[in-house]
XYZ file of N, CA and C in Angstrom:
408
model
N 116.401 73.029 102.654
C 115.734 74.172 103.248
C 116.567 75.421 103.015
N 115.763 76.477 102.573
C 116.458 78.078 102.266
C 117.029 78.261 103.695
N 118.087 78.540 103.452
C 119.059 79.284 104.723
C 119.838 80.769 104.698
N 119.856 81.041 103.740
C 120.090 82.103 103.109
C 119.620 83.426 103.661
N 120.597 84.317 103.941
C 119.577 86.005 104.174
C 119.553 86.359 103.651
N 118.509 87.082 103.599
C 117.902 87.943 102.496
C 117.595 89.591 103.062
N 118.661 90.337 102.369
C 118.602 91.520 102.724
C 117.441 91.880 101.724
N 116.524 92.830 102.883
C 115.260 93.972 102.312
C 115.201 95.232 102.518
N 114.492 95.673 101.893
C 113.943 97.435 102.108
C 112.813 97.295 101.797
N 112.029 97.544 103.036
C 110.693 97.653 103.149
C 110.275 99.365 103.068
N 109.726 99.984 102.176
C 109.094 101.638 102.471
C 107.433 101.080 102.188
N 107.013 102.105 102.985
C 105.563 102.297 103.660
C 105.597 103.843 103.207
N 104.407 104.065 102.393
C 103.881 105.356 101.946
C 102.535 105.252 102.352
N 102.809 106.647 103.256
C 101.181 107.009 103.765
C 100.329 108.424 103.300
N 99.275 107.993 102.346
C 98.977 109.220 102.259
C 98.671 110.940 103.126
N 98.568 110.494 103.670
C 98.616 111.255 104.899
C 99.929 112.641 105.388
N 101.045 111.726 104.320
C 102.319 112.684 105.000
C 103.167 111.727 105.167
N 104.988 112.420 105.692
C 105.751 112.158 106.149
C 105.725 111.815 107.837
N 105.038 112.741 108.349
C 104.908 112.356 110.073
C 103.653 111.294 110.268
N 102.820 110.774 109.138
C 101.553 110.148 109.357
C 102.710 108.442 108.935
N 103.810 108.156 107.861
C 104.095 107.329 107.551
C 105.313 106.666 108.912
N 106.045 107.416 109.426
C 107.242 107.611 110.434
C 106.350 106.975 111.215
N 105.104 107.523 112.051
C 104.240 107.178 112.852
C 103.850 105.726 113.235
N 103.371 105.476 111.613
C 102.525 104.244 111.000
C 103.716 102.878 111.115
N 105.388 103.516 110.917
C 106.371 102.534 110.689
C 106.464 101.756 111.879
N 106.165 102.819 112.984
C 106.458 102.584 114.674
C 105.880 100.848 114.945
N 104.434 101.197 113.994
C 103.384 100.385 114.356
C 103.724 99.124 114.284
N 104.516 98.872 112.562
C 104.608 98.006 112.010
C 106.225 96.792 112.314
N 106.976 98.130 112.939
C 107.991 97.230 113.232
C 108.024 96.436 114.404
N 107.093 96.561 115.572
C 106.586 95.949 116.369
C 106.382 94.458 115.900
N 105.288 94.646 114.896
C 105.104 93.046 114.413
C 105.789 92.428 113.723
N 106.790 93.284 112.726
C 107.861 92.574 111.843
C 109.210 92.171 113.088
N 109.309 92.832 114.502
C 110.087 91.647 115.263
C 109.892 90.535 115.368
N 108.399 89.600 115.319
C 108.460 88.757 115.467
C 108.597 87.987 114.799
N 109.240 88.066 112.864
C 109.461 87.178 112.523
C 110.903 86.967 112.621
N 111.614 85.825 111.932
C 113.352 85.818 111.895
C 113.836 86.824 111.538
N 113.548 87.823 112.311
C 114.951 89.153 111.814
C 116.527 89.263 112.242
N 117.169 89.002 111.377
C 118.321 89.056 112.260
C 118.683 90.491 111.853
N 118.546 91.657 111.457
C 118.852 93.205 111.543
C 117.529 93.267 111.106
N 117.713 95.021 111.501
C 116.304 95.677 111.141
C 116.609 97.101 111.937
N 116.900 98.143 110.485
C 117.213 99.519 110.828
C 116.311 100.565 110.534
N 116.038 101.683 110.550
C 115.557 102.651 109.676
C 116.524 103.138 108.561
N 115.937 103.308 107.567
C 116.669 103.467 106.124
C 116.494 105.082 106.571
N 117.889 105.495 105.859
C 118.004 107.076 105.962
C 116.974 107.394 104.994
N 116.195 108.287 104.407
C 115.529 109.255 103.633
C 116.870 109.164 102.512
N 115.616 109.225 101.065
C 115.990 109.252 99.532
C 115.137 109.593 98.857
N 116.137 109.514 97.737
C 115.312 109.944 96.322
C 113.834 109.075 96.407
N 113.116 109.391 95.714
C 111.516 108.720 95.126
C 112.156 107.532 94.359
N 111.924 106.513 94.404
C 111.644 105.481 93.934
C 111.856 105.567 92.265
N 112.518 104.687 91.557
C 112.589 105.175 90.141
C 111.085 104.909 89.485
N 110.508 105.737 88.847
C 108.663 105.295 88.429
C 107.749 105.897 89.233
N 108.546 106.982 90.150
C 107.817 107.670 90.141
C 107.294 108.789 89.802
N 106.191 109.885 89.505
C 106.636 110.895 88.962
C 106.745 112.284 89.924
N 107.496 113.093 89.682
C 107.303 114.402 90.234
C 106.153 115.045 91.043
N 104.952 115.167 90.030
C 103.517 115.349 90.778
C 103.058 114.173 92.152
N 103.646 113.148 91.993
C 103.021 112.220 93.029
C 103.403 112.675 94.265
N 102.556 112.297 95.526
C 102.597 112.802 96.867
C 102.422 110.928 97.252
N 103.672 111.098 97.269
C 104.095 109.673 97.995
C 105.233 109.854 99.223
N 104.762 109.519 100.247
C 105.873 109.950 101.355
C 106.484 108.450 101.635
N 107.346 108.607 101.875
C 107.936 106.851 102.467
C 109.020 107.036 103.943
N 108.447 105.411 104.437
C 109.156 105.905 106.018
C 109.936 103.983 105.373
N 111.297 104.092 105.305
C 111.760 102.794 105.053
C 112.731 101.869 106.258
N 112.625 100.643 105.840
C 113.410 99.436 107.335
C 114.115 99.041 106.286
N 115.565 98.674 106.566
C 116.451 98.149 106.058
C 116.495 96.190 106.705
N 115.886 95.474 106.498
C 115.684 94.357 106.974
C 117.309 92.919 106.582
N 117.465 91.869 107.676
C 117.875 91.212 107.139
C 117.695 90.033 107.946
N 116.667 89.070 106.796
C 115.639 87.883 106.844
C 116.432 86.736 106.977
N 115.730 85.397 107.785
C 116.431 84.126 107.970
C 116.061 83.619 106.953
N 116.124 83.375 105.500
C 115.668 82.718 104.537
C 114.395 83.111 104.415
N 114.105 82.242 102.723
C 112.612 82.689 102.114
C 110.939 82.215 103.181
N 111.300 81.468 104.046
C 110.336 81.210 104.848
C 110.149 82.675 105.340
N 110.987 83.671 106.111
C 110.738 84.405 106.727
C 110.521 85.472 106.207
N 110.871 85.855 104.695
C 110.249 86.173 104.276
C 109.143 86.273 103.514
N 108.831 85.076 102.912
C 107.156 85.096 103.136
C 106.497 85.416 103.984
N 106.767 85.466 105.044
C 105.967 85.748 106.451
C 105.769 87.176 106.794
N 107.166 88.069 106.243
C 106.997 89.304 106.260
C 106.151 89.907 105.313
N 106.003 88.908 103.880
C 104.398 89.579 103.098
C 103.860 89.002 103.341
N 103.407 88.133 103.979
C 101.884 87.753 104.378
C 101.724 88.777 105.726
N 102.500 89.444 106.316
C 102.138 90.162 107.414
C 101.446 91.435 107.305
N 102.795 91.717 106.091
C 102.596 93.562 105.366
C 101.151 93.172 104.708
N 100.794 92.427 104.090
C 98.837 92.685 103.736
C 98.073 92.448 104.717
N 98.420 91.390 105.852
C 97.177 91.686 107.007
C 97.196 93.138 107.645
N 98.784 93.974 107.771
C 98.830 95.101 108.558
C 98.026 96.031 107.802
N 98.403 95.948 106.812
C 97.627 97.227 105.729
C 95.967 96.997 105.547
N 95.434 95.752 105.299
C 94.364 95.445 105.249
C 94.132 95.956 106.718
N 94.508 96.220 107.843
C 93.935 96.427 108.553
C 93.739 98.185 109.263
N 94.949 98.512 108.690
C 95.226 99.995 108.485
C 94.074 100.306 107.655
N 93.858 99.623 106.049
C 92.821 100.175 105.042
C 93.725 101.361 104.734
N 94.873 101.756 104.318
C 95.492 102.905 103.955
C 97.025 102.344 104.114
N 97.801 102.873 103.020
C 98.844 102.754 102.563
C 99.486 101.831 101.696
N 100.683 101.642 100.855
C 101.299 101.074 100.360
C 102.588 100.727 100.747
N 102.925 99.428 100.832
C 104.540 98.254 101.020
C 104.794 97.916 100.032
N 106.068 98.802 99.468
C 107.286 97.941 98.422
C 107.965 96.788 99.841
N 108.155 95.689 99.412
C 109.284 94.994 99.811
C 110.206 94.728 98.383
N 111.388 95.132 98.594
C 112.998 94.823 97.310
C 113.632 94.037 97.933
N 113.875 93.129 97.722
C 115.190 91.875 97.209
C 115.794 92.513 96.369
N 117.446 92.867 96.418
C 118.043 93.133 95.120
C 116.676 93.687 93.991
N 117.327 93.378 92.910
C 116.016 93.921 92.213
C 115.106 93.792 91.756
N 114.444 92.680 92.491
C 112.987 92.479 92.499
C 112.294 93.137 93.922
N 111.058 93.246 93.219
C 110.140 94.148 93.875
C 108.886 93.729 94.107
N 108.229 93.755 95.273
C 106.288 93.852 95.303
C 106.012 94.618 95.772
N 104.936 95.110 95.046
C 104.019 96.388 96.208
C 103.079 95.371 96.635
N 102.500 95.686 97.760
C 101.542 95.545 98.279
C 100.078 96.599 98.957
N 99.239 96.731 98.189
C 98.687 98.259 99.092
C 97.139 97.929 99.361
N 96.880 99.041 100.610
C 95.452 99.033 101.148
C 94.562 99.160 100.092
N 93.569 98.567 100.448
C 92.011 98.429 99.168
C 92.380 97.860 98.330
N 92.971 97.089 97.686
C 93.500 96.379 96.494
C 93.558 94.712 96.939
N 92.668 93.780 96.060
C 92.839 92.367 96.638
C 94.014 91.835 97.443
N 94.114 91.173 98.349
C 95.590 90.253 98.898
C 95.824 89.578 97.417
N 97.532 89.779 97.773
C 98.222 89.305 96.365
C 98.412 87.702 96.630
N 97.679 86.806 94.954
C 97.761 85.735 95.448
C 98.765 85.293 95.993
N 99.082 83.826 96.145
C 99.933 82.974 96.508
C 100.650 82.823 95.640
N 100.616 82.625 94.572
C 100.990 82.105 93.087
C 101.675 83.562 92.909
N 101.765 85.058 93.402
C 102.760 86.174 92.978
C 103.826 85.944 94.208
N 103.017 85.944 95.498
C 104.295 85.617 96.396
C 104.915 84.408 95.954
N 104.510 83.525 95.649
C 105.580 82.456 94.977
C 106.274 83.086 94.292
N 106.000 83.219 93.330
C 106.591 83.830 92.126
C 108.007 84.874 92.241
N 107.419 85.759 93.607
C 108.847 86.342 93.914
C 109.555 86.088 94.512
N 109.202 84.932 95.447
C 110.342 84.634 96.377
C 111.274 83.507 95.690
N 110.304 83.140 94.733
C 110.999 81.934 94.141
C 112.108 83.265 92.948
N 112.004 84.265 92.506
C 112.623 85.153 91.695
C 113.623 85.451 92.786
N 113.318 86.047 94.052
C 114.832 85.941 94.975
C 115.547 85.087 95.499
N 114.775 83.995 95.311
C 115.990 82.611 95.805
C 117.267 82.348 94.307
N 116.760 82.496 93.582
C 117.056 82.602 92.082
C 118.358 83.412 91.390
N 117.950 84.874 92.135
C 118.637 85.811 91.912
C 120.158 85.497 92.947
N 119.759 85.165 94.515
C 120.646 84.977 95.657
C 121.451 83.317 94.898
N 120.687 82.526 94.159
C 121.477 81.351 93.930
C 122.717 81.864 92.902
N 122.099 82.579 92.154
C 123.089 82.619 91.092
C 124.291 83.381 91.240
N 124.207 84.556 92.222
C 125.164 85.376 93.053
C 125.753 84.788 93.659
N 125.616 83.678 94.396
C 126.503 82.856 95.269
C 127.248 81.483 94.371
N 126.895 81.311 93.038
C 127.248 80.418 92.032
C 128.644 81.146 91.269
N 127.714 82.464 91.119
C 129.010 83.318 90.762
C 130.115 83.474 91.555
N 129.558 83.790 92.624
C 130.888 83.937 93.737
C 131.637 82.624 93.891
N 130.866 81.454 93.343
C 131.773 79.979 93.996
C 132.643 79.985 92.414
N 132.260 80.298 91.363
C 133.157 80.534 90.221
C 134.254 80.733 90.226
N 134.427 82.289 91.224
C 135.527 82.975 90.627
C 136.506 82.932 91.425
């Protein structure tokens, strides 16, 4: 069984604005207590995201998360698409190191087979970092 934490950065872009996304975060960290969080901060304000461009009006309100293993985080994207599906507005990057998913309002739930796909890419990434570290 994954035991492992898994540090995240969750940003939430709301079209709406900077005070419409801050707002919207309030909402969401409510329900992301209830999965295994063992931290969970507000990320100071940054640069745009690399990919994004200049013209875009993307505001982001970000949580610095840190997950009880890949169970719990699956749970945190299966949450971020019911919240948004239910919002109907906005977009969730969740980052692992450097893998990434968006997740966003009006756009199908992402199958099972992509959340696999990434959590199985961050167990992967966290194995080989800790392989390295037993190396050296």
């Amino acid at each position: 069984m994954d035991r492992a934490a898994h540090e995240v950065r969750l940003d939430l872009s709301d079209p709406r604005g900077a005070e419409a996304a801050d707002w919207a975060m309030e909402f969401l960290v409510e329900e992301v207590r209830q999965l295994r969080v063992l931290r969970l901060a507000h990320a100071p304000g940054g640069a745009a995201p690399a990919g994004s461009r200049a013209g875009d009006a993307v505001v982001y309100s970000s949580l610095l998360l840190s997950l009880a293993g890949t169970p719990a985080l699956r749970a945190l994207i299966l949450l971020a698409q019911d919240w948004l599906a239910r919002r109907n507005s906005g977009t969730i990057r969740i980052k692992v190191g450097d893998n990434e998913l968006e997740i966003a309002a009006g756009r199908p739930r992402q199958t099972e087979a992509a959340i696999e796909a990434f959590t199985s890419l961050v167990a992967a990434a966290e194995a080989a970092a800790a392989q390295e570290q037993d190396d050296e």
